[in-house]
Amino acid sequence: MDRYLVKTDCINCYAREQCFVQRIKQVDEFLNLRKNHITYRKGETIVKEGTRVTEILYVIEGLVKVYIEGPERNIIIKLLTSHDFIGLTSLFGDDTFYFSASALRETKVCSIERQSIKNLITQCCEFSRELSSWYCENYNIMLTKCLNLGLRQLHGKLANTLLYLNREKFKTADLFEYITRKDLAELSGIAMENVVRILSEFNNDKIIELKGKKIEIKDLERLKIISHMG
């Protein structure tokens, strides 16, 4: 096992200044609670579909893919970076992971007892508002994913994926250093050979520019039209 673990609390955490705990300083019980920092190597599974949720994971740094495993291929639901959570949907529902998550690069997470997060929601209005915002954002991501998989054609599916990867939260993540063409296929719900073919077409049409593994959007408006038209 490649991962390693460090026990800490919020008071002594090196990542505290960038963490959500900056907005909950008044809840001393949570800040003093012991937590685990776990480092996962590239390719290592962080959570496995079908297992029980006992802790909520907060991504300190790194890049994570969240996916559903299929008989022939996986579907990547979303990507996570710093300040994202894993497992929040279990707080007031079934305590089972309905997805898997793995590290696309070395990733550090903070493992927090599930019940302590539930307690924090009732004690801290700021945190409750943050979680509400998180749920709204992820609900919209799920709706878009359903639309992408069910209604869009191949070009529209890949265009939508490229727009998703162009979001501000991914701008500093050097995504294409870690995302493969197979990952693009699983994000889009299409075969990898179609990803390669359509990327070449977009490149020839000067909608994008291919620079090795990197994909740079050159004509954002045309890409949006292709995504919208499906």
PDB file of C-alpha atoms in Angstrom:
ATOM      1  CA  MET A   1       0.000   0.000   0.000  1.00  0.00           C
ATOM      2  CA  ASP A   2       1.512   3.300  -1.110  1.00  0.00           C
ATOM      3  CA  ARG A   3      -0.506   5.704   0.999  1.00  0.00           C
ATOM      4  CA  TYR A   4       0.718   7.142   4.270  1.00  0.00           C
ATOM      5  CA  LEU A   5      -1.196   8.635   7.179  1.00  0.00           C
ATOM      6  CA  VAL A   6      -0.590  11.511   9.590  1.00  0.00           C
ATOM      7  CA  LYS A   7      -2.784  12.186  12.632  1.00  0.00           C
ATOM      8  CA  THR A   8      -3.530  15.854  13.351  1.00  0.00           C
ATOM      9  CA  ASP A   9      -6.227  18.345  14.323  1.00  0.00           C
ATOM     10  CA  CYS A  10      -7.364  21.634  12.779  1.00  0.00           C
ATOM     11  CA  ILE A  11      -5.317  23.744  15.187  1.00  0.00           C
ATOM     12  CA  ASN A  12      -2.032  22.171  14.081  1.00  0.00           C
ATOM     13  CA  CYS A  13      -2.897  21.505  10.427  1.00  0.00           C
ATOM     14  CA  TYR A  14      -0.478  22.952   7.854  1.00  0.00           C
ATOM     15  CA  ALA A  15      -3.368  23.479   5.399  1.00  0.00           C
ATOM     16  CA  ARG A  16      -5.630  25.286   7.846  1.00  0.00           C
ATOM     17  CA  GLU A  17      -5.366  28.718   6.189  1.00  0.00           C
ATOM     18  CA  GLN A  18      -6.841  27.372   2.938  1.00  0.00           C
ATOM     19  CA  CYS A  19      -9.419  25.078   4.544  1.00  0.00           C
ATOM     20  CA  PHE A  20     -13.144  25.514   5.167  1.00  0.00           C
ATOM     21  CA  VAL A  21     -12.412  25.561   8.923  1.00  0.00           C
ATOM     22  CA  GLN A  22     -11.347  29.200   8.548  1.00  0.00           C
ATOM     23  CA  ARG A  23     -15.069  30.004   8.555  1.00  0.00           C
ATOM     24  CA  ILE A  24     -15.951  27.936  11.647  1.00  0.00           C
ATOM     25  CA  LYS A  25     -13.475  29.192  14.225  1.00  0.00           C
ATOM     26  CA  GLN A  26     -16.117  29.370  16.938  1.00  0.00           C
ATOM     27  CA  VAL A  27     -16.700  25.584  17.002  1.00  0.00           C
ATOM     28  CA  ASP A  28     -13.805  24.492  19.213  1.00  0.00           C
ATOM     29  CA  GLU A  29     -15.074  20.932  19.581  1.00  0.00           C
ATOM     30  CA  PHE A  30     -14.688  20.337  15.840  1.00  0.00           C
ATOM     31  CA  LEU A  31     -11.356  22.148  15.562  1.00  0.00           C
ATOM     32  CA  ASN A  32      -9.823  20.033  18.332  1.00  0.00           C
ATOM     33  CA  LEU A  33     -11.174  16.745  16.991  1.00  0.00           C
ATOM     34  CA  ARG A  34      -8.463  14.355  15.802  1.00  0.00           C
ATOM     35  CA  LYS A  35      -8.369  13.838  12.052  1.00  0.00           C
ATOM     36  CA  ASN A  36      -6.233  11.861   9.637  1.00  0.00           C
ATOM     37  CA  HIS A  37      -4.270  13.232   6.691  1.00  0.00           C
ATOM     38  CA  ILE A  38      -3.927  10.492   4.073  1.00  0.00           C
ATOM     39  CA  THR A  39      -1.767  10.704   0.963  1.00  0.00           C
ATOM     40  CA  TYR A  40      -2.742   8.639  -2.089  1.00  0.00           C
ATOM     41  CA  ARG A  41      -0.393   7.973  -4.972  1.00  0.00           C
ATOM     42  CA  LYS A  42      -1.406   8.385  -8.609  1.00  0.00           C
ATOM     43  CA  GLY A  43      -3.813   5.619  -9.636  1.00  0.00           C
ATOM     44  CA  GLU A  44      -4.638   4.524  -6.093  1.00  0.00           C
ATOM     45  CA  THR A  45      -8.271   3.943  -5.135  1.00  0.00           C
ATOM     46  CA  ILE A  46      -9.540   6.377  -2.494  1.00  0.00           C
ATOM     47  CA  VAL A  47     -13.050   4.980  -2.035  1.00  0.00           C
ATOM     48  CA  LYS A  48     -14.691   1.926  -3.579  1.00  0.00           C
ATOM     49  CA  GLU A  49     -18.258   1.674  -4.848  1.00  0.00           C
ATOM     50  CA  GLY A  50     -20.432  -0.413  -2.521  1.00  0.00           C
ATOM     51  CA  THR A  51     -18.378   0.143   0.638  1.00  0.00           C
ATOM     52  CA  ARG A  52     -19.703   1.782   3.799  1.00  0.00           C
ATOM     53  CA  VAL A  53     -19.115   5.477   4.472  1.00  0.00           C
ATOM     54  CA  THR A  54     -17.561   5.989   7.910  1.00  0.00           C
ATOM     55  CA  GLU A  55     -15.594   9.184   7.218  1.00  0.00           C
ATOM     56  CA  ILE A  56     -16.055  12.243   5.041  1.00  0.00           C
ATOM     57  CA  LEU A  57     -12.976  13.111   2.995  1.00  0.00           C
ATOM     58  CA  TYR A  58     -11.857  16.677   2.297  1.00  0.00           C
ATOM     59  CA  VAL A  59      -9.393  17.120  -0.563  1.00  0.00           C
ATOM     60  CA  ILE A  60      -6.455  19.206   0.644  1.00  0.00           C
ATOM     61  CA  GLU A  61      -4.561  19.057  -2.634  1.00  0.00           C
ATOM     62  CA  GLY A  62      -4.455  16.870  -5.709  1.00  0.00           C
ATOM     63  CA  LEU A  63      -6.800  15.661  -8.439  1.00  0.00           C
ATOM     64  CA  VAL A  64      -9.471  12.965  -8.070  1.00  0.00           C
ATOM     65  CA  LYS A  65     -11.825  11.288 -10.515  1.00  0.00           C
ATOM     66  CA  VAL A  66     -15.235  10.151  -9.264  1.00  0.00           C
ATOM     67  CA  TYR A  67     -16.701   7.380 -11.376  1.00  0.00           C
ATOM     68  CA  ILE A  68     -19.266   4.598 -11.649  1.00  0.00           C
ATOM     69  CA  GLU A  69     -17.940   1.211 -12.658  1.00  0.00           C
ATOM     70  CA  GLY A  70     -19.640  -0.490 -15.601  1.00  0.00           C
ATOM     71  CA  PRO A  71     -19.348  -3.983 -17.107  1.00  0.00           C
ATOM     72  CA  GLU A  72     -17.530  -2.716 -20.202  1.00  0.00           C
ATOM     73  CA  ARG A  73     -16.284   0.752 -19.276  1.00  0.00           C
ATOM     74  CA  ASN A  74     -16.534   3.279 -16.474  1.00  0.00           C
ATOM     75  CA  ILE A  75     -18.343   6.613 -16.495  1.00  0.00           C
ATOM     76  CA  ILE A  76     -16.484   9.480 -14.832  1.00  0.00           C
ATOM     77  CA  ILE A  77     -19.063  11.661 -13.074  1.00  0.00           C
ATOM     78  CA  LYS A  78     -16.813  14.562 -12.109  1.00  0.00           C
ATOM     79  CA  LEU A  79     -13.312  15.608 -11.127  1.00  0.00           C
ATOM     80  CA  LEU A  80     -12.362  16.946  -7.707  1.00  0.00           C
ATOM     81  CA  THR A  81      -9.580  19.316  -6.714  1.00  0.00           C
ATOM     82  CA  SER A  82      -8.608  21.169  -3.536  1.00  0.00           C
ATOM     83  CA  HIS A  83     -11.504  22.088  -1.198  1.00  0.00           C
ATOM     84  CA  ASP A  84     -13.883  19.431  -2.566  1.00  0.00           C
ATOM     85  CA  PHE A  85     -15.531  16.766  -0.401  1.00  0.00           C
ATOM     86  CA  ILE A  86     -15.970  13.034  -0.941  1.00  0.00           C
ATOM     87  CA  GLY A  87     -18.913  11.308   0.733  1.00  0.00           C
ATOM     88  CA  LEU A  88     -21.149  14.223   1.721  1.00  0.00           C
ATOM     89  CA  THR A  89     -24.188  12.663   0.048  1.00  0.00           C
ATOM     90  CA  SER A  90     -24.148   9.974   2.745  1.00  0.00           C
ATOM     91  CA  LEU A  91     -24.742  12.396   5.611  1.00  0.00           C
ATOM     92  CA  PHE A  92     -28.527  12.175   5.705  1.00  0.00           C
ATOM     93  CA  GLY A  93     -29.128   9.190   3.455  1.00  0.00           C
ATOM     94  CA  ASP A  94     -27.741   5.740   2.808  1.00  0.00           C
ATOM     95  CA  ASP A  95     -24.259   5.330   4.284  1.00  0.00           C
ATOM     96  CA  THR A  96     -22.940   3.561   1.187  1.00  0.00           C
ATOM     97  CA  PHE A  97     -20.650   4.828  -1.543  1.00  0.00           C
ATOM     98  CA  TYR A  98     -22.505   4.607  -4.864  1.00  0.00           C
ATOM     99  CA  PHE A  99     -19.347   5.546  -6.734  1.00  0.00           C
ATOM    100  CA  SER A 100     -15.615   4.950  -6.681  1.00  0.00           C
ATOM    101  CA  ALA A 101     -12.894   7.598  -6.528  1.00  0.00           C
ATOM    102  CA  SER A 102      -9.217   7.377  -7.395  1.00  0.00           C
ATOM    103  CA  ALA A 103      -6.252   9.734  -7.513  1.00  0.00           C
ATOM    104  CA  LEU A 104      -5.206  11.081 -10.913  1.00  0.00           C
ATOM    105  CA  ARG A 105      -2.070  12.484  -9.281  1.00  0.00           C
ATOM    106  CA  GLU A 106      -0.658  12.422  -5.764  1.00  0.00           C
ATOM    107  CA  THR A 107      -3.557  13.549  -3.599  1.00  0.00           C
ATOM    108  CA  LYS A 108      -3.817  14.472   0.074  1.00  0.00           C
ATOM    109  CA  VAL A 109      -7.138  14.231   1.885  1.00  0.00           C
ATOM    110  CA  CYS A 110      -8.324  14.940   5.409  1.00  0.00           C
ATOM    111  CA  SER A 111     -10.439  12.115   6.809  1.00  0.00           C
ATOM    112  CA  ILE A 112     -13.150  13.413   9.167  1.00  0.00           C
ATOM    113  CA  GLU A 113     -15.545  11.324  11.235  1.00  0.00           C
ATOM    114  CA  ARG A 114     -18.962  11.341   9.554  1.00  0.00           C
ATOM    115  CA  GLN A 115     -20.906  12.142  12.721  1.00  0.00           C
ATOM    116  CA  SER A 116     -18.709  15.149  13.511  1.00  0.00           C
ATOM    117  CA  ILE A 117     -19.638  16.685  10.138  1.00  0.00           C
ATOM    118  CA  LYS A 118     -23.331  16.123  10.911  1.00  0.00           C
ATOM    119  CA  ASN A 119     -22.864  17.824  14.281  1.00  0.00           C
ATOM    120  CA  LEU A 120     -21.063  20.737  12.642  1.00  0.00           C
ATOM    121  CA  ILE A 121     -24.006  21.371  10.315  1.00  0.00           C
ATOM    122  CA  THR A 122     -26.284  22.011  13.300  1.00  0.00           C
ATOM    123  CA  GLN A 123     -23.694  24.174  15.092  1.00  0.00           C
ATOM    124  CA  CYS A 124     -22.365  26.381  12.302  1.00  0.00           C
ATOM    125  CA  CYS A 125     -24.561  28.383   9.920  1.00  0.00           C
ATOM    126  CA  GLU A 126     -21.602  29.300   7.695  1.00  0.00           C
ATOM    127  CA  PHE A 127     -20.768  25.651   7.123  1.00  0.00           C
ATOM    128  CA  SER A 128     -24.422  24.799   6.467  1.00  0.00           C
ATOM    129  CA  ARG A 129     -24.575  27.487   3.784  1.00  0.00           C
ATOM    130  CA  GLU A 130     -21.377  26.170   2.222  1.00  0.00           C
ATOM    131  CA  LEU A 131     -22.822  22.668   2.077  1.00  0.00           C
ATOM    132  CA  SER A 132     -26.051  23.963   0.524  1.00  0.00           C
ATOM    133  CA  SER A 133     -24.003  25.649  -2.183  1.00  0.00           C
ATOM    134  CA  TRP A 134     -22.055  22.428  -2.728  1.00  0.00           C
ATOM    135  CA  TYR A 135     -25.257  20.389  -3.096  1.00  0.00           C
ATOM    136  CA  CYS A 136     -26.722  22.869  -5.598  1.00  0.00           C
ATOM    137  CA  GLU A 137     -23.553  22.848  -7.700  1.00  0.00           C
ATOM    138  CA  ASN A 138     -23.369  19.061  -7.725  1.00  0.00           C
ATOM    139  CA  TYR A 139     -27.069  18.721  -8.548  1.00  0.00           C
ATOM    140  CA  ASN A 140     -26.474  20.864 -11.626  1.00  0.00           C
ATOM    141  CA  ILE A 141     -23.449  18.742 -12.560  1.00  0.00           C
ATOM    142  CA  MET A 142     -25.579  15.597 -12.363  1.00  0.00           C
ATOM    143  CA  LEU A 143     -28.328  17.094 -14.532  1.00  0.00           C
ATOM    144  CA  THR A 144     -25.772  18.146 -17.132  1.00  0.00           C
ATOM    145  CA  LYS A 145     -24.210  14.675 -17.046  1.00  0.00           C
ATOM    146  CA  CYS A 146     -27.613  13.051 -17.650  1.00  0.00           C
ATOM    147  CA  LEU A 147     -28.265  15.406 -20.562  1.00  0.00           C
ATOM    148  CA  ASN A 148     -24.823  14.720 -21.990  1.00  0.00           C
ATOM    149  CA  LEU A 149     -25.143  10.937 -21.816  1.00  0.00           C
ATOM    150  CA  GLY A 150     -28.751  10.706 -22.936  1.00  0.00           C
ATOM    151  CA  LEU A 151     -29.374  13.363 -25.557  1.00  0.00           C
ATOM    152  CA  ARG A 152     -26.165  14.706 -27.100  1.00  0.00           C
ATOM    153  CA  GLN A 153     -24.418  13.233 -30.131  1.00  0.00           C
ATOM    154  CA  LEU A 154     -20.711  12.366 -30.115  1.00  0.00           C
ATOM    155  CA  HIS A 155     -19.396  15.832 -30.994  1.00  0.00           C
ATOM    156  CA  GLY A 156     -21.692  17.495 -28.474  1.00  0.00           C
ATOM    157  CA  LYS A 157     -20.664  15.093 -25.731  1.00  0.00           C
ATOM    158  CA  LEU A 158     -16.964  15.763 -26.182  1.00  0.00           C
ATOM    159  CA  ALA A 159     -17.523  19.516 -26.573  1.00  0.00           C
ATOM    160  CA  ASN A 160     -19.395  19.545 -23.263  1.00  0.00           C
ATOM    161  CA  THR A 161     -16.548  17.672 -21.572  1.00  0.00           C
ATOM    162  CA  LEU A 162     -13.986  20.180 -22.853  1.00  0.00           C
ATOM    163  CA  LEU A 163     -16.134  23.036 -21.549  1.00  0.00           C
ATOM    164  CA  TYR A 164     -16.370  21.300 -18.173  1.00  0.00           C
ATOM    165  CA  LEU A 165     -12.582  20.970 -18.013  1.00  0.00           C
ATOM    166  CA  ASN A 166     -12.262  24.658 -18.905  1.00  0.00           C
ATOM    167  CA  ARG A 167     -13.951  25.732 -15.662  1.00  0.00           C
ATOM    168  CA  GLU A 168     -12.083  28.171 -13.468  1.00  0.00           C
ATOM    169  CA  LYS A 169     -11.496  25.640 -10.668  1.00  0.00           C
ATOM    170  CA  PHE A 170      -9.370  23.508 -12.993  1.00  0.00           C
ATOM    171  CA  LYS A 171      -7.269  26.326 -14.464  1.00  0.00           C
ATOM    172  CA  THR A 172      -4.360  25.819 -12.050  1.00  0.00           C
ATOM    173  CA  ALA A 173      -4.557  22.018 -11.911  1.00  0.00           C
ATOM    174  CA  ASP A 174      -2.494  21.229 -15.069  1.00  0.00           C
ATOM    175  CA  LEU A 175      -5.272  18.822 -15.970  1.00  0.00           C
ATOM    176  CA  PHE A 176      -3.890  17.452 -19.185  1.00  0.00           C
ATOM    177  CA  GLU A 177      -0.693  16.369 -17.473  1.00  0.00           C
ATOM    178  CA  TYR A 178      -2.800  13.750 -15.693  1.00  0.00           C
ATOM    179  CA  ILE A 179      -5.918  13.144 -17.819  1.00  0.00           C
ATOM    180  CA  THR A 180      -5.626  10.540 -20.556  1.00  0.00           C
ATOM    181  CA  ARG A 181      -7.697  10.174 -23.722  1.00  0.00           C
ATOM    182  CA  LYS A 182      -9.334   7.216 -21.958  1.00  0.00           C
ATOM    183  CA  ASP A 183     -10.384   9.565 -19.144  1.00  0.00           C
ATOM    184  CA  LEU A 184     -11.847  11.966 -21.726  1.00  0.00           C
ATOM    185  CA  ALA A 185     -13.810   9.074 -23.189  1.00  0.00           C
ATOM    186  CA  GLU A 186     -15.152   8.075 -19.770  1.00  0.00           C
ATOM    187  CA  LEU A 187     -16.055  11.692 -18.971  1.00  0.00           C
ATOM    188  CA  SER A 188     -17.932  11.978 -22.266  1.00  0.00           C
ATOM    189  CA  GLY A 189     -19.541   8.539 -22.366  1.00  0.00           C
ATOM    190  CA  ILE A 190     -18.082   7.685 -25.780  1.00  0.00           C
ATOM    191  CA  ALA A 191     -15.453   5.301 -27.138  1.00  0.00           C
ATOM    192  CA  MET A 192     -11.805   6.341 -26.983  1.00  0.00           C
ATOM    193  CA  GLU A 193     -11.344   6.050 -30.758  1.00  0.00           C
ATOM    194  CA  ASN A 194     -14.156   8.588 -31.206  1.00  0.00           C
ATOM    195  CA  VAL A 195     -12.423  10.952 -28.776  1.00  0.00           C
ATOM    196  CA  VAL A 196      -9.212  10.781 -30.814  1.00  0.00           C
ATOM    197  CA  ARG A 197     -11.083  11.304 -34.087  1.00  0.00           C
ATOM    198  CA  ILE A 198     -13.208  14.242 -32.893  1.00  0.00           C
ATOM    199  CA  LEU A 199     -10.263  15.962 -31.221  1.00  0.00           C
ATOM    200  CA  SER A 200      -8.456  15.792 -34.554  1.00  0.00           C
ATOM    201  CA  GLU A 201     -11.499  17.314 -36.290  1.00  0.00           C
ATOM    202  CA  PHE A 202     -11.750  20.110 -33.716  1.00  0.00           C
ATOM    203  CA  ASN A 203      -8.040  20.753 -34.139  1.00  0.00           C
ATOM    204  CA  ASN A 204      -8.333  20.932 -37.940  1.00  0.00           C
ATOM    205  CA  ASP A 205     -11.293  23.302 -37.605  1.00  0.00           C
ATOM    206  CA  LYS A 206      -9.216  25.497 -35.250  1.00  0.00           C
ATOM    207  CA  ILE A 207     -11.709  25.093 -32.424  1.00  0.00           C
ATOM    208  CA  ILE A 208      -8.961  23.657 -30.248  1.00  0.00           C
ATOM    209  CA  GLU A 209      -5.206  23.272 -30.523  1.00  0.00           C
ATOM    210  CA  LEU A 210      -3.524  19.989 -29.634  1.00  0.00           C
ATOM    211  CA  LYS A 211      -0.093  20.336 -28.042  1.00  0.00           C
ATOM    212  CA  GLY A 212       0.945  16.813 -27.138  1.00  0.00           C
ATOM    213  CA  LYS A 213      -1.337  15.789 -24.264  1.00  0.00           C
ATOM    214  CA  LYS A 214      -2.503  19.362 -23.727  1.00  0.00           C
ATOM    215  CA  ILE A 215      -5.744  20.649 -25.273  1.00  0.00           C
ATOM    216  CA  GLU A 216      -6.136  24.408 -25.621  1.00  0.00           C
ATOM    217  CA  ILE A 217      -9.503  25.908 -26.553  1.00  0.00           C
ATOM    218  CA  LYS A 218      -9.136  28.424 -29.383  1.00  0.00           C
ATOM    219  CA  ASP A 219     -12.771  29.142 -30.268  1.00  0.00           C
ATOM    220  CA  LEU A 220     -14.857  28.990 -27.105  1.00  0.00           C
ATOM    221  CA  GLU A 221     -18.068  30.222 -28.747  1.00  0.00           C
ATOM    222  CA  ARG A 222     -18.026  27.563 -31.461  1.00  0.00           C
ATOM    223  CA  LEU A 223     -17.385  24.904 -28.849  1.00  0.00           C
ATOM    224  CA  LYS A 224     -20.385  26.156 -26.852  1.00  0.00           C
ATOM    225  CA  ILE A 225     -22.564  26.003 -29.971  1.00  0.00           C
ATOM    226  CA  ILE A 226     -21.500  22.412 -30.675  1.00  0.00           C
ATOM    227  CA  SER A 227     -22.231  21.476 -27.061  1.00  0.00           C
ATOM    228  CA  HIS A 228     -25.640  23.184 -27.135  1.00  0.00           C
ATOM    229  CA  MET A 229     -26.690  21.758 -30.501  1.00  0.00           C
ATOM    230  CA  GLY A 230     -25.603  18.293 -29.421  1.00  0.00           C
TER     231      GLY A 230
END
